[in-house]
mmCIF file with all atom_site columns, C-alpha atoms in Angstrom:
data_model
loop_
_atom_site.group_PDB
_atom_site.id
_atom_site.type_symbol
_atom_site.label_atom_id
_atom_site.label_alt_id
_atom_site.label_comp_id
_atom_site.label_asym_id
_atom_site.label_entity_id
_atom_site.label_seq_id
_atom_site.pdbx_PDB_ins_code
_atom_site.Cartn_x
_atom_site.Cartn_y
_atom_site.Cartn_z
_atom_site.occupancy
_atom_site.B_iso_or_equiv
_atom_site.pdbx_formal_charge
_atom_site.auth_seq_id
_atom_site.auth_comp_id
_atom_site.auth_asym_id
_atom_site.auth_atom_id
_atom_site.pdbx_PDB_model_num
ATOM 1  C CA . MET N 1 1  ? 5.976   -11.251 29.473  1.00 0.00 ? 8  MET N CA 1
ATOM 2  C CA . ASN N 1 2  ? 4.163   -14.487 28.817  1.00 0.00 ? 9  ASN N CA 1
ATOM 3  C CA . LEU N 1 3  ? 1.939   -15.379 25.871  1.00 0.00 ? 10 LEU N CA 1
ATOM 4  C CA . GLU N 1 4  ? -1.351  -14.748 27.684  1.00 0.00 ? 11 GLU N CA 1
ATOM 5  C CA . ALA N 1 5  ? -0.338  -11.247 28.741  1.00 0.00 ? 12 ALA N CA 1
ATOM 6  C CA . SER N 1 6  ? 0.798   -10.333 25.234  1.00 0.00 ? 13 SER N CA 1
ATOM 7  C CA . THR N 1 7  ? -2.430  -11.548 23.621  1.00 0.00 ? 14 THR N CA 1
ATOM 8  C CA . LEU N 1 8  ? -4.467  -9.728  26.260  1.00 0.00 ? 15 LEU N CA 1
ATOM 9  C CA . ALA N 1 9  ? -2.531  -6.511  25.625  1.00 0.00 ? 16 ALA N CA 1
ATOM 10 C CA . ALA N 1 10 ? -2.990  -6.869  21.877  1.00 0.00 ? 17 ALA N CA 1
ATOM 11 C CA . SER N 1 11 ? -6.736  -7.422  22.128  1.00 0.00 ? 18 SER N CA 1
ATOM 12 C CA . ASP N 1 12 ? -7.710  -4.843  24.744  1.00 0.00 ? 19 ASP N CA 1
ATOM 13 C CA . GLY N 1 13 ? -9.356  -2.611  22.125  1.00 0.00 ? 20 GLY N CA 1
ATOM 14 C CA . SER N 1 14 ? -7.304  0.510   22.796  1.00 0.00 ? 21 SER N CA 1
ATOM 15 C CA . SER N 1 15 ? -5.775  2.357   19.888  1.00 0.00 ? 22 SER N CA 1
ATOM 16 C CA . ASN N 1 16 ? -3.111  4.947   19.443  1.00 0.00 ? 23 ASN N CA 1
ATOM 17 C CA . PRO N 1 17 ? -4.667  8.445   19.580  1.00 0.00 ? 24 PRO N CA 1
ATOM 18 C CA . VAL N 1 18 ? -2.415  9.642   16.758  1.00 0.00 ? 25 VAL N CA 1
ATOM 19 C CA . LEU N 1 19 ? -3.626  6.938   14.394  1.00 0.00 ? 26 LEU N CA 1
ATOM 20 C CA . VAL N 1 20 ? -7.076  8.399   13.598  1.00 0.00 ? 27 VAL N CA 1
ATOM 21 C CA . PRO N 1 21 ? -5.781  11.877  12.575  1.00 0.00 ? 28 PRO N CA 1
ATOM 22 C CA . LEU N 1 22 ? -3.037  10.211  10.544  1.00 0.00 ? 29 LEU N CA 1
ATOM 23 C CA . LEU N 1 23 ? -5.599  8.044   8.761   1.00 0.00 ? 30 LEU N CA 1
ATOM 24 C CA . CYS N 1 24 ? -7.708  11.162  8.092   1.00 0.00 ? 31 CYS N CA 1
ATOM 25 C CA . LEU N 1 25 ? -4.647  12.803  6.511   1.00 0.00 ? 32 LEU N CA 1
ATOM 26 C CA . PHE N 1 26 ? -4.154  9.718   4.334   1.00 0.00 ? 33 PHE N CA 1
ATOM 27 C CA . LEU N 1 27 ? -7.839  9.876   3.416   1.00 0.00 ? 34 LEU N CA 1
ATOM 28 C CA . VAL N 1 28 ? -7.445  13.458  2.171   1.00 0.00 ? 35 VAL N CA 1
ATOM 29 C CA . MET N 1 29 ? -4.311  12.525  0.220   1.00 0.00 ? 36 MET N CA 1
ATOM 30 C CA . GLY N 1 30 ? -6.144  9.587   -1.366  1.00 0.00 ? 37 GLY N CA 1
ATOM 31 C CA . LEU N 1 31 ? -9.071  11.818  -2.330  1.00 0.00 ? 38 LEU N CA 1
ATOM 32 C CA . ILE N 1 32 ? -6.674  14.251  -3.991  1.00 0.00 ? 39 ILE N CA 1
ATOM 33 C CA . GLN N 1 33 ? -5.062  11.378  -5.873  1.00 0.00 ? 40 GLN N CA 1
ATOM 34 C CA . VAL N 1 34 ? -8.444  10.182  -7.137  1.00 0.00 ? 41 VAL N CA 1
ATOM 35 C CA . LEU N 1 35 ? -10.045 13.545  -7.898  1.00 0.00 ? 42 LEU N CA 1
ATOM 36 C CA . ARG N 1 36 ? -7.108  15.708  -9.037  1.00 0.00 ? 43 ARG N CA 1
ATOM 37 C CA . PRO N 1 37 ? -3.864  13.738  -9.596  1.00 0.00 ? 44 PRO N CA 1
ATOM 38 C CA . GLN N 1 38 ? -2.516  16.735  -11.534 1.00 0.00 ? 45 GLN N CA 1
ATOM 39 C CA . LEU N 1 39 ? -2.070  18.577  -8.221  1.00 0.00 ? 46 LEU N CA 1
ATOM 40 C CA . LEU N 1 40 ? 0.266   15.853  -6.985  1.00 0.00 ? 47 LEU N CA 1
ATOM 41 C CA . TRP N 1 41 ? 2.209   16.002  -10.231 1.00 0.00 ? 48 TRP N CA 1
ATOM 42 C CA . LYS N 1 42 ? 2.603   19.796  -9.947  1.00 0.00 ? 49 LYS N CA 1
ATOM 43 C CA . LEU N 1 43 ? 3.993   19.365  -6.442  1.00 0.00 ? 50 LEU N CA 1
ATOM 44 C CA . ASN N 1 44 ? 6.356   16.630  -7.638  1.00 0.00 ? 51 ASN N CA 1
ATOM 45 C CA . ARG N 1 45 ? 7.429   18.761  -10.610 1.00 0.00 ? 52 ARG N CA 1
ATOM 46 C CA . ASN N 1 46 ? 8.615   21.501  -8.255  1.00 0.00 ? 53 ASN N CA 1
ATOM 47 C CA . LEU N 1 47 ? 10.626  18.960  -6.268  1.00 0.00 ? 54 LEU N CA 1
ATOM 48 C CA . GLN N 1 48 ? 12.376  17.732  -9.449  1.00 0.00 ? 55 GLN N CA 1
ATOM 49 C CA . ARG N 1 49 ? 13.690  21.116  -10.587 1.00 0.00 ? 56 ARG N CA 1
ATOM 50 C CA . GLY N 1 50 ? 17.230  20.724  -9.279  1.00 0.00 ? 57 GLY N CA 1
ATOM 51 C CA . TRP N 1 51 ? 18.107  17.339  -10.736 1.00 0.00 ? 58 TRP N CA 1
ATOM 52 C CA . VAL N 1 52 ? 15.803  16.713  -13.732 1.00 0.00 ? 59 VAL N CA 1
ATOM 53 C CA . ARG N 1 53 ? 16.571  18.455  -17.017 1.00 0.00 ? 60 ARG N CA 1
ATOM 54 C CA . ASN N 1 54 ? 12.983  18.990  -18.105 1.00 0.00 ? 61 ASN N CA 1
ATOM 55 C CA . PRO N 1 55 ? 10.467  18.460  -15.285 1.00 0.00 ? 62 PRO N CA 1
ATOM 56 C CA . ASP N 1 56 ? 7.579   19.165  -17.661 1.00 0.00 ? 63 ASP N CA 1
ATOM 57 C CA . ALA N 1 57 ? 8.511   16.073  -19.663 1.00 0.00 ? 64 ALA N CA 1
ATOM 58 C CA . THR N 1 58 ? 7.775   13.871  -16.646 1.00 0.00 ? 65 THR N CA 1
ATOM 59 C CA . GLU N 1 59 ? 4.035   14.620  -16.660 1.00 0.00 ? 66 GLU N CA 1
ATOM 60 C CA . PRO N 1 60 ? 2.023   11.405  -16.951 1.00 0.00 ? 67 PRO N CA 1
ATOM 61 C CA . THR N 1 61 ? -0.144  10.718  -19.967 1.00 0.00 ? 68 THR N CA 1
ATOM 62 C CA . GLY N 1 62 ? -3.886  10.175  -19.748 1.00 0.00 ? 69 GLY N CA 1
ATOM 63 C CA . LYS N 1 63 ? -3.301  6.479   -19.106 1.00 0.00 ? 70 LYS N CA 1
ATOM 64 C CA . GLY N 1 64 ? -0.828  7.375   -16.360 1.00 0.00 ? 71 GLY N CA 1
ATOM 65 C CA . TYR N 1 65 ? -3.382  9.576   -14.639 1.00 0.00 ? 72 TYR N CA 1
ATOM 66 C CA . ALA N 1 66 ? -5.978  6.802   -14.975 1.00 0.00 ? 73 ALA N CA 1
ATOM 67 C CA . MET N 1 67 ? -3.564  4.392   -13.300 1.00 0.00 ? 74 MET N CA 1
ATOM 68 C CA . GLN N 1 68 ? -2.963  6.897   -10.502 1.00 0.00 ? 75 GLN N CA 1
ATOM 69 C CA . ARG N 1 69 ? -6.717  7.179   -9.995  1.00 0.00 ? 76 ARG N CA 1
ATOM 70 C CA . ALA N 1 70 ? -7.110  3.387   -9.895  1.00 0.00 ? 77 ALA N CA 1
ATOM 71 C CA . THR N 1 71 ? -4.319  3.118   -7.354  1.00 0.00 ? 78 THR N CA 1
ATOM 72 C CA . GLY N 1 72 ? -5.950  5.920   -5.377  1.00 0.00 ? 79 GLY N CA 1
ATOM 73 C CA . VAL N 1 73 ? -9.260  4.043   -5.250  1.00 0.00 ? 80 VAL N CA 1
ATOM 74 C CA . VAL N 1 74 ? -7.532  0.957   -3.822  1.00 0.00 ? 81 VAL N CA 1
ATOM 75 C CA . PHE N 1 75 ? -5.641  3.160   -1.354  1.00 0.00 ? 82 PHE N CA 1
ATOM 76 C CA . LEU N 1 76 ? -8.874  4.894   -0.298  1.00 0.00 ? 83 LEU N CA 1
ATOM 77 C CA . ALA N 1 77 ? -10.636 1.582   0.246   1.00 0.00 ? 84 ALA N CA 1
ATOM 78 C CA . PHE N 1 78 ? -7.800  0.396   2.474   1.00 0.00 ? 85 PHE N CA 1
ATOM 79 C CA . VAL N 1 79 ? -7.656  3.659   4.458   1.00 0.00 ? 86 VAL N CA 1
ATOM 80 C CA . ILE N 1 80 ? -11.428 3.716   4.959   1.00 0.00 ? 87 ILE N CA 1
ATOM 81 C CA . TRP N 1 81 ? -11.338 0.108   6.127   1.00 0.00 ? 88 TRP N CA 1
ATOM 82 C CA . MET N 1 82 ? -8.570  0.913   8.632   1.00 0.00 ? 89 MET N CA 1
ATOM 83 C CA . LEU N 1 83 ? -10.423 4.035   9.805   1.00 0.00 ? 90 LEU N CA 1
ATOM 84 C CA . VAL N 1 84 ? -13.622 2.058   10.395  1.00 0.00 ? 91 VAL N CA 1
ATOM 85 C CA . GLN N 1 85 ? -11.627 -0.515  12.367  1.00 0.00 ? 92 GLN N CA 1
ATOM 86 C CA . GLN N 1 86 ? -10.212 2.221   14.615  1.00 0.00 ? 93 GLN N CA 1
ATOM 87 C CA . ILE N 1 87 ? -13.497 4.018   15.240  1.00 0.00 ? 94 ILE N CA 1
#
């Protein structure tokens, strides 16, 4: 495969059909992280039961939840940008 064929294949505009539903799933996860990060912590708490002494002690503080929300906003912006590029 030569250079021209590879650049033509990369710029043909087609996308993977699985990518849009996957990005929509990431969008929902990002919304949950921004709106209700406590739900993600509750899920994580159940996963820690076997190997953490006190899973309730791992709950983030108010500042921790604020940081999760800030990270979620950046994640949402990136996912929305990728979704717009695919559609």
